[in-house]
Amino acid sequence: MPFIEEVEDFTPTQNNTDLLKTLQSVKISPLDEIKPPLVAWQMMNSSGDFDTVGHCGDFSVIIGKAKSRKSFLINIALCACVQDTPALGIIKSQLVDKTVLYFDTEQSIYYVQLAIKRICNATGLTNPNNLNVYALRKFTPSERLELIEYAIYNTPNIGFVVIDGIKDLVTSINDEEQATMIASKLLKWTADTNCHIVTVLHQNKGNDNARGHIGTELINKAETVLSVTKSDKQPEISIVEPQFTRSKEPDVFGFEIIDGLPVLAQDWKNRTSTERKKSQLEEIEDYRLYQLLNSVYSNAPSFMYSKLQIQIQMAYNLEFGKSLGNTATEKIIERCKNNKWIIQSAERKPYTLAPFLNNDDPLQ
């Protein structure tokens, strides 16, 4: 067997020795004592507890259409990072003793300063001592990238970083190589400095997808994706909703702008109820849902539960042009299990695809 003989005759070189050292440095053992990461920001749920949005050592993404008030949500998160009390009463951070960096790539210096003043007015702080804000609009994409990377690696006690908007660090949002590069940068920066990074992306005008390859790449790698949607019925209300998360989904909430500052929208569910998008899970015909499963299982013959969730979310996004949260995905899987379209040979075994059974057909 040539491959085995090759390995047996293997002579380490300096490069191979370096690679071996690198591999050893990132090897994980079940016996290692690894502490849970510091929570970067959280949202209060209906029970009064706080659900984690993002941890240090990871990054999250905020998506929304133009003028949906994504930057206001950023302001709320930054307020939580510079004061001890929860912003809007529902968002808090454990990083108030850490340095916060805020990079704006789109607005002029006048509007960037207005954003800082909103944070000051909302928190009562004249000049938050742990907040550093930079307006990068006048630079080229490569210059912005270089400046952000320098700041991240050369800011002592760094904890929380906002990049609004990250598409301005590349020359094309549809360039796969640049999209992979940006995602890799975020993963490396957060791992090397143990900070949390929040990025902002625009959604397409025609659907709810984040724009371009960069949107797809970042959503696939992010710890949490939050969407900001302006209500059609009550356009003064913006609704914040989790789209993807590796932790428990935080509750949906609405906020509005009063006297120039974001405040929690009271009774927002009733005020926006007639136009709020339904998941439409109940309205998906059986055959379409099974087609979705066929698409999923064309990638592999079986999936463990967590992988099946991800595959269904990706297939749903492609088929219906909408994002699917973890709770909705669980409902789809439960429906498919009840219809005996996906089965397990035993507990803790992967799920496989079974033949289609139409439960509405009396002959079945």
Short mmCIF file of C-alpha atoms in Angstrom, two decimals:
data_model
loop_
_atom_site.label_atom_id
_atom_site.label_comp_id
_atom_site.label_asym_id
_atom_site.label_seq_id
_atom_site.Cartn_x
_atom_site.Cartn_y
_atom_site.Cartn_z
CA MET A 1 0.00 0.00 0.00
CA PRO A 2 1.95 3.05 -1.27
CA PHE A 3 0.30 5.54 1.09
CA ILE A 4 1.29 3.55 4.21
CA GLU A 5 4.87 3.14 2.94
CA GLU A 6 5.03 6.87 2.29
CA VAL A 7 3.96 7.62 5.87
CA GLU A 8 6.49 5.14 7.31
CA ASP A 9 9.30 6.81 5.34
CA PHE A 10 8.12 10.26 6.36
CA THR A 11 10.98 12.57 7.43
CA PRO A 12 9.92 15.71 9.36
CA THR A 13 10.96 19.01 7.86
CA GLN A 14 11.03 22.35 9.65
CA ASN A 15 7.67 23.22 8.08
CA ASN A 16 6.14 19.90 9.08
CA THR A 17 7.47 20.35 12.60
CA ASP A 18 5.77 23.73 12.80
CA LEU A 19 2.54 22.21 11.54
CA LEU A 20 2.75 19.49 14.17
CA LYS A 21 3.27 22.07 16.91
CA THR A 22 0.30 24.05 15.63
CA LEU A 23 -1.90 20.96 15.61
CA GLN A 24 -0.85 20.08 19.16
CA SER A 25 -1.66 23.62 20.30
CA VAL A 26 -5.27 23.33 19.11
CA LYS A 27 -5.88 19.71 20.09
CA ILE A 28 -8.89 19.38 22.43
CA SER A 29 -9.20 16.64 25.04
CA PRO A 30 -12.32 15.77 27.08
CA LEU A 31 -10.03 16.00 30.12
CA ASP A 32 -9.06 19.62 29.42
CA GLU A 33 -10.46 22.19 31.83
CA ILE A 34 -12.05 24.74 29.51
CA LYS A 35 -14.07 27.47 31.19
CA PRO A 36 -17.30 28.72 29.62
CA PRO A 37 -16.75 31.87 27.52
CA LEU A 38 -17.69 35.26 28.95
CA VAL A 39 -21.15 36.42 27.88
CA ALA A 40 -20.88 39.46 25.60
CA TRP A 41 -24.56 40.42 25.44
CA GLN A 42 -27.92 39.03 26.54
CA MET A 43 -31.64 39.73 26.13
CA MET A 44 -34.32 39.39 28.78
CA ASN A 45 -37.08 36.89 28.04
CA SER A 46 -40.72 36.87 29.13
CA SER A 47 -39.78 35.00 32.34
CA GLY A 48 -37.41 37.76 33.42
CA ASP A 49 -34.30 35.66 32.74
CA PHE A 50 -31.58 36.63 30.27
CA ASP A 51 -30.85 34.56 27.16
CA THR A 52 -27.41 34.81 25.61
CA VAL A 53 -27.07 36.50 22.23
CA GLY A 54 -23.27 36.29 21.92
CA HIS A 55 -20.16 35.09 23.75
CA CYS A 56 -16.61 36.37 23.74
CA GLY A 57 -14.56 34.49 21.17
CA ASP A 58 -17.40 34.53 18.62
CA PHE A 59 -19.34 36.91 16.39
CA SER A 60 -22.97 37.73 15.66
CA VAL A 61 -24.73 39.27 12.68
CA ILE A 62 -27.55 41.82 12.48
CA ILE A 63 -29.47 41.79 9.20
CA GLY A 64 -32.27 43.98 7.88
CA LYS A 65 -33.42 45.98 4.91
CA ALA A 66 -32.35 49.58 4.39
CA LYS A 67 -33.74 52.00 7.01
CA SER A 68 -35.06 49.18 9.22
CA ARG A 69 -33.13 50.77 12.14
CA LYS A 70 -30.30 48.24 12.33
CA SER A 71 -27.94 50.97 13.53
CA PHE A 72 -30.35 51.82 16.35
CA LEU A 73 -30.15 48.22 17.54
CA ILE A 74 -26.37 48.62 17.46
CA ASN A 75 -26.74 51.74 19.62
CA ILE A 76 -28.82 49.75 22.11
CA ALA A 77 -26.17 47.03 22.30
CA LEU A 78 -23.44 49.62 22.80
CA CYS A 79 -25.44 51.27 25.60
CA ALA A 80 -25.46 47.89 27.36
CA CYS A 81 -21.66 47.70 27.07
CA VAL A 82 -20.97 51.08 28.68
CA GLN A 83 -23.37 51.03 31.63
CA ASP A 84 -24.21 48.64 34.48
CA THR A 85 -27.98 48.70 33.89
CA PRO A 86 -29.70 46.87 30.98
CA ALA A 87 -30.34 48.99 27.89
CA LEU A 88 -34.08 49.39 27.25
CA GLY A 89 -34.41 47.36 30.42
CA ILE A 90 -33.86 44.12 28.45
CA ILE A 91 -30.32 44.04 26.96
CA LYS A 92 -27.24 43.75 29.12
CA SER A 93 -23.53 42.94 28.81
CA GLN A 94 -20.87 41.51 31.09
CA LEU A 95 -18.23 43.63 29.34
CA VAL A 96 -18.74 47.02 30.99
CA ASP A 97 -15.16 46.85 32.28
CA LYS A 98 -13.82 46.04 28.79
CA THR A 99 -12.91 48.36 25.91
CA VAL A 100 -15.54 48.72 23.17
CA LEU A 101 -14.73 49.56 19.54
CA TYR A 102 -17.34 50.90 17.12
CA PHE A 103 -16.44 51.17 13.41
CA ASP A 104 -18.88 52.90 11.05
CA THR A 105 -18.09 52.46 7.36
CA GLU A 106 -21.11 54.19 5.82
CA GLN A 107 -21.99 57.48 7.52
CA SER A 108 -20.30 60.86 7.50
CA ILE A 109 -18.55 62.02 10.66
CA TYR A 110 -21.55 64.22 11.53
CA TYR A 111 -23.96 61.27 11.68
CA VAL A 112 -21.43 59.04 13.40
CA GLN A 113 -21.15 61.65 16.14
CA LEU A 114 -24.96 61.81 16.36
CA ALA A 115 -24.92 58.06 17.05
CA ILE A 116 -22.40 58.60 19.87
CA LYS A 117 -24.53 61.41 21.31
CA ARG A 118 -27.56 59.09 21.29
CA ILE A 119 -25.58 56.60 23.36
CA CYS A 120 -24.54 59.38 25.75
CA ASN A 121 -28.10 60.69 26.08
CA ALA A 122 -29.53 57.20 26.63
CA THR A 123 -26.97 56.29 29.30
CA GLY A 124 -26.50 59.68 30.95
CA LEU A 125 -22.75 59.47 30.34
CA THR A 126 -21.06 62.57 28.93
CA ASN A 127 -18.27 60.58 27.30
CA PRO A 128 -18.17 56.80 27.99
CA ASN A 129 -14.57 56.06 28.90
CA ASN A 130 -14.54 52.53 27.46
CA LEU A 131 -16.05 53.42 24.06
CA ASN A 132 -13.85 54.21 21.04
CA VAL A 133 -15.67 55.21 17.85
CA TYR A 134 -14.14 55.44 14.36
CA ALA A 135 -15.61 56.80 11.10
CA LEU A 136 -14.06 54.86 8.20
CA ARG A 137 -16.19 56.11 5.32
CA LYS A 138 -13.38 57.94 3.50
CA PHE A 139 -11.09 54.90 3.23
CA THR A 140 -10.91 52.14 0.63
CA PRO A 141 -12.12 48.62 1.55
CA SER A 142 -8.57 47.33 2.02
CA GLU A 143 -7.64 50.35 4.15
CA ARG A 144 -10.72 49.87 6.35
CA LEU A 145 -9.85 46.21 6.82
CA GLU A 146 -6.27 47.05 7.76
CA LEU A 147 -7.33 49.76 10.22
CA ILE A 148 -9.88 47.52 11.93
CA GLU A 149 -7.43 44.66 12.24
CA TYR A 150 -4.77 46.95 13.69
CA ALA A 151 -7.21 48.38 16.25
CA ILE A 152 -8.44 44.95 17.33
CA TYR A 153 -4.92 43.64 17.95
CA ASN A 154 -3.60 46.83 19.53
CA THR A 155 -6.42 47.84 21.87
CA PRO A 156 -5.76 46.74 25.46
CA ASN A 157 -8.56 44.95 27.33
CA ILE A 158 -10.73 44.68 24.21
CA GLY A 159 -14.14 43.10 24.75
CA PHE A 160 -16.82 44.21 22.26
CA VAL A 161 -16.45 45.29 18.62
CA VAL A 162 -19.08 46.60 16.21
CA ILE A 163 -18.49 46.77 12.44
CA ASP A 164 -21.32 48.67 10.75
CA GLY A 165 -21.31 47.59 7.85
CA ILE A 166 -18.95 44.81 7.02
CA LYS A 167 -19.74 44.75 3.29
CA ASP A 168 -17.58 47.86 2.98
CA LEU A 169 -14.48 45.79 3.77
CA VAL A 170 -14.70 44.05 0.37
CA THR A 171 -14.96 45.26 -3.21
CA SER A 172 -17.71 42.78 -4.17
CA ILE A 173 -20.28 41.14 -1.92
CA ASN A 174 -20.57 38.29 -4.45
CA ASP A 175 -16.87 37.44 -4.56
CA GLU A 176 -16.57 34.03 -2.87
CA GLU A 177 -12.87 34.44 -2.12
CA GLN A 178 -13.38 37.81 -0.41
CA ALA A 179 -16.40 36.48 1.50
CA THR A 180 -14.36 33.56 2.83
CA MET A 181 -11.53 35.92 3.71
CA ILE A 182 -13.80 38.20 5.76
CA ALA A 183 -15.40 35.27 7.61
CA SER A 184 -11.95 33.85 8.34
CA LYS A 185 -10.79 37.24 9.64
CA LEU A 186 -13.73 37.44 12.06
CA LEU A 187 -13.10 33.91 13.32
CA LYS A 188 -9.39 34.63 13.81
CA TRP A 189 -9.84 38.05 15.44
CA THR A 190 -12.37 36.72 17.95
CA ALA A 191 -10.28 33.63 18.72
CA ASP A 192 -7.00 35.56 19.11
CA THR A 193 -8.33 38.42 21.26
CA ASN A 194 -11.36 36.72 22.91
CA CYS A 195 -13.58 39.65 21.98
CA HIS A 196 -17.11 39.51 20.57
CA ILE A 197 -17.76 41.13 17.19
CA VAL A 198 -21.15 42.31 15.94
CA THR A 199 -21.46 42.88 12.19
CA VAL A 200 -24.26 44.53 10.22
CA LEU A 201 -25.51 43.35 6.81
CA HIS A 202 -28.24 44.54 4.46
CA GLN A 203 -30.94 42.14 3.25
CA ASN A 204 -31.95 41.86 -0.39
CA LYS A 205 -34.88 44.06 -1.47
CA GLY A 206 -36.80 41.12 -2.95
CA ASN A 207 -36.43 38.65 -0.08
CA ASP A 208 -35.11 38.27 3.46
CA ASN A 209 -31.70 36.88 2.50
CA ALA A 210 -28.53 38.69 3.49
CA ARG A 211 -26.88 40.17 0.42
CA GLY A 212 -24.36 38.24 -1.61
CA HIS A 213 -21.85 35.51 -0.85
CA ILE A 214 -20.60 37.52 2.10
CA GLY A 215 -24.07 37.29 3.67
CA THR A 216 -24.26 33.54 3.18
CA GLU A 217 -20.74 32.99 4.52
CA LEU A 218 -21.19 35.12 7.64
CA ILE A 219 -24.59 33.64 8.51
CA ASN A 220 -23.14 30.12 8.25
CA LYS A 221 -20.32 31.00 10.65
CA ALA A 222 -22.09 33.35 13.09
CA GLU A 223 -23.06 32.37 16.62
CA THR A 224 -26.31 34.34 16.34
CA VAL A 225 -28.18 36.12 13.55
CA LEU A 226 -30.77 38.76 14.47
CA SER A 227 -33.10 40.41 11.97
CA VAL A 228 -34.53 43.93 12.26
CA THR A 229 -37.80 44.47 10.40
CA LYS A 230 -39.82 47.69 10.20
CA SER A 231 -43.53 47.02 10.73
CA ASP A 232 -45.75 47.69 7.71
CA LYS A 233 -48.77 48.53 9.84
CA GLN A 234 -46.84 50.53 12.44
CA PRO A 235 -43.69 51.75 10.60
CA GLU A 236 -42.50 53.51 13.74
CA ILE A 237 -41.92 50.07 15.30
CA SER A 238 -38.91 47.90 14.43
CA ILE A 239 -39.11 44.22 15.36
CA VAL A 240 -35.98 42.34 16.45
CA GLU A 241 -36.17 38.59 15.88
CA PRO A 242 -33.60 35.76 16.15
CA GLN A 243 -33.04 33.94 12.84
CA PHE A 244 -30.27 31.52 13.81
CA THR A 245 -28.58 30.87 17.15
CA ARG A 246 -26.42 28.20 18.75
CA SER A 247 -27.96 28.89 22.15
CA LYS A 248 -31.55 29.25 23.32
CA GLU A 249 -33.41 31.70 21.10
CA PRO A 250 -33.98 35.09 22.75
CA ASP A 251 -37.51 36.47 22.67
CA VAL A 252 -38.72 38.71 19.88
CA PHE A 253 -39.17 42.36 20.86
CA GLY A 254 -40.12 45.65 19.28
CA PHE A 255 -38.66 49.12 19.72
CA GLU A 256 -39.52 52.59 18.46
CA ILE A 257 -37.83 55.98 18.38
CA ILE A 258 -39.13 58.69 20.71
CA ASP A 259 -37.38 62.06 20.94
CA GLY A 260 -34.52 60.65 18.90
CA LEU A 261 -33.83 57.69 21.23
CA PRO A 262 -34.82 54.02 20.93
CA VAL A 263 -37.33 52.83 23.55
CA LEU A 264 -39.09 49.53 24.08
CA ALA A 265 -42.37 49.50 22.11
CA GLN A 266 -45.26 48.86 24.47
CA ASP A 267 -47.88 46.31 23.36
CA TRP A 268 -46.02 45.90 20.08
CA LYS A 269 -47.54 42.48 19.33
CA ASN A 270 -51.10 43.80 19.25
CA ARG A 271 -50.07 46.95 17.46
CA THR A 272 -48.44 44.97 14.64
CA SER A 273 -50.44 41.74 14.78
CA THR A 274 -52.27 42.03 11.46
CA GLU A 275 -49.10 42.42 9.45
CA ARG A 276 -46.64 40.28 11.39
CA LYS A 277 -45.30 37.52 9.20
CA LYS A 278 -46.42 34.05 10.14
CA SER A 279 -44.01 31.16 9.89
CA GLN A 280 -46.50 29.55 7.45
CA LEU A 281 -45.38 26.15 8.71
CA GLU A 282 -49.00 25.03 9.05
CA GLU A 283 -49.70 26.13 5.49
CA ILE A 284 -46.95 24.11 3.82
CA GLU A 285 -48.52 21.20 1.97
CA ASP A 286 -47.29 17.71 2.83
CA TYR A 287 -45.80 17.10 -0.59
CA ARG A 288 -43.83 20.38 -0.48
CA LEU A 289 -42.46 19.57 2.95
CA TYR A 290 -41.42 16.13 1.75
CA GLN A 291 -39.76 17.73 -1.28
CA LEU A 292 -37.82 19.84 1.21
CA LEU A 293 -36.69 16.63 2.95
CA ASN A 294 -35.67 15.15 -0.40
CA SER A 295 -33.49 18.19 -0.99
CA VAL A 296 -31.93 17.81 2.47
CA TYR A 297 -31.21 14.10 2.09
CA SER A 298 -29.67 14.57 -1.33
CA ASN A 299 -26.62 15.84 0.61
CA ALA A 300 -26.23 12.75 2.83
CA PRO A 301 -28.13 9.55 3.68
CA SER A 302 -28.57 10.41 7.38
CA PHE A 303 -28.14 13.25 9.89
CA MET A 304 -27.90 13.60 13.62
CA TYR A 305 -30.51 16.00 15.02
CA SER A 306 -28.36 19.15 15.15
CA LYS A 307 -27.06 18.63 11.60
CA LEU A 308 -30.59 17.93 10.39
CA GLN A 309 -31.70 21.26 11.86
CA ILE A 310 -29.01 23.15 9.94
CA GLN A 311 -29.75 21.32 6.69
CA ILE A 312 -33.49 22.02 6.94
CA GLN A 313 -32.82 25.71 7.66
CA MET A 314 -30.57 25.98 4.60
CA ALA A 315 -33.05 24.12 2.36
CA TYR A 316 -35.97 26.22 3.64
CA ASN A 317 -34.05 29.42 2.92
CA LEU A 318 -33.34 28.29 -0.64
CA GLU A 319 -36.89 27.06 -1.28
CA PHE A 320 -38.94 29.85 0.31
CA GLY A 321 -36.45 32.74 0.44
CA LYS A 322 -36.96 33.12 4.20
CA SER A 323 -34.91 32.37 7.28
CA LEU A 324 -36.06 29.71 9.73
CA GLY A 325 -35.34 29.90 13.46
CA ASN A 326 -34.48 26.96 15.70
CA THR A 327 -37.95 26.73 17.27
CA ALA A 328 -39.66 26.66 13.86
CA THR A 329 -37.15 24.07 12.64
CA GLU A 330 -37.92 21.86 15.63
CA LYS A 331 -41.63 22.07 14.74
CA ILE A 332 -40.88 20.97 11.17
CA ILE A 333 -38.82 18.01 12.40
CA GLU A 334 -41.56 17.02 14.84
CA ARG A 335 -44.15 17.15 12.06
CA CYS A 336 -41.96 15.01 9.82
CA LYS A 337 -41.40 12.49 12.62
CA ASN A 338 -45.13 12.29 13.34
CA ASN A 339 -45.77 11.66 9.63
CA LYS A 340 -43.07 8.96 9.70
CA TRP A 341 -41.11 10.67 6.92
CA ILE A 342 -37.91 10.65 8.98
CA ILE A 343 -37.06 7.78 11.30
CA GLN A 344 -34.42 6.60 13.76
CA SER A 345 -33.32 2.98 14.09
CA ALA A 346 -32.75 3.59 17.81
CA GLU A 347 -32.43 6.44 20.28
CA ARG A 348 -29.34 8.63 19.71
CA LYS A 349 -29.05 7.28 16.16
CA PRO A 350 -29.15 9.49 13.05
CA TYR A 351 -32.37 10.29 11.21
CA THR A 352 -32.95 8.74 7.79
CA LEU A 353 -35.53 9.49 5.12
CA ALA A 354 -38.54 7.14 4.85
CA PRO A 355 -41.01 6.79 1.95
CA PHE A 356 -43.70 9.44 1.63
CA LEU A 357 -46.97 8.71 3.42
CA ASN A 358 -49.88 11.06 2.81
CA ASN A 359 -51.75 11.04 6.09
CA ASP A 360 -54.68 12.87 4.51
CA ASP A 361 -55.25 10.04 2.04
CA PRO A 362 -57.85 7.59 3.42
CA LEU A 363 -56.37 4.78 1.33
CA GLN A 364 -53.01 4.99 3.07
#
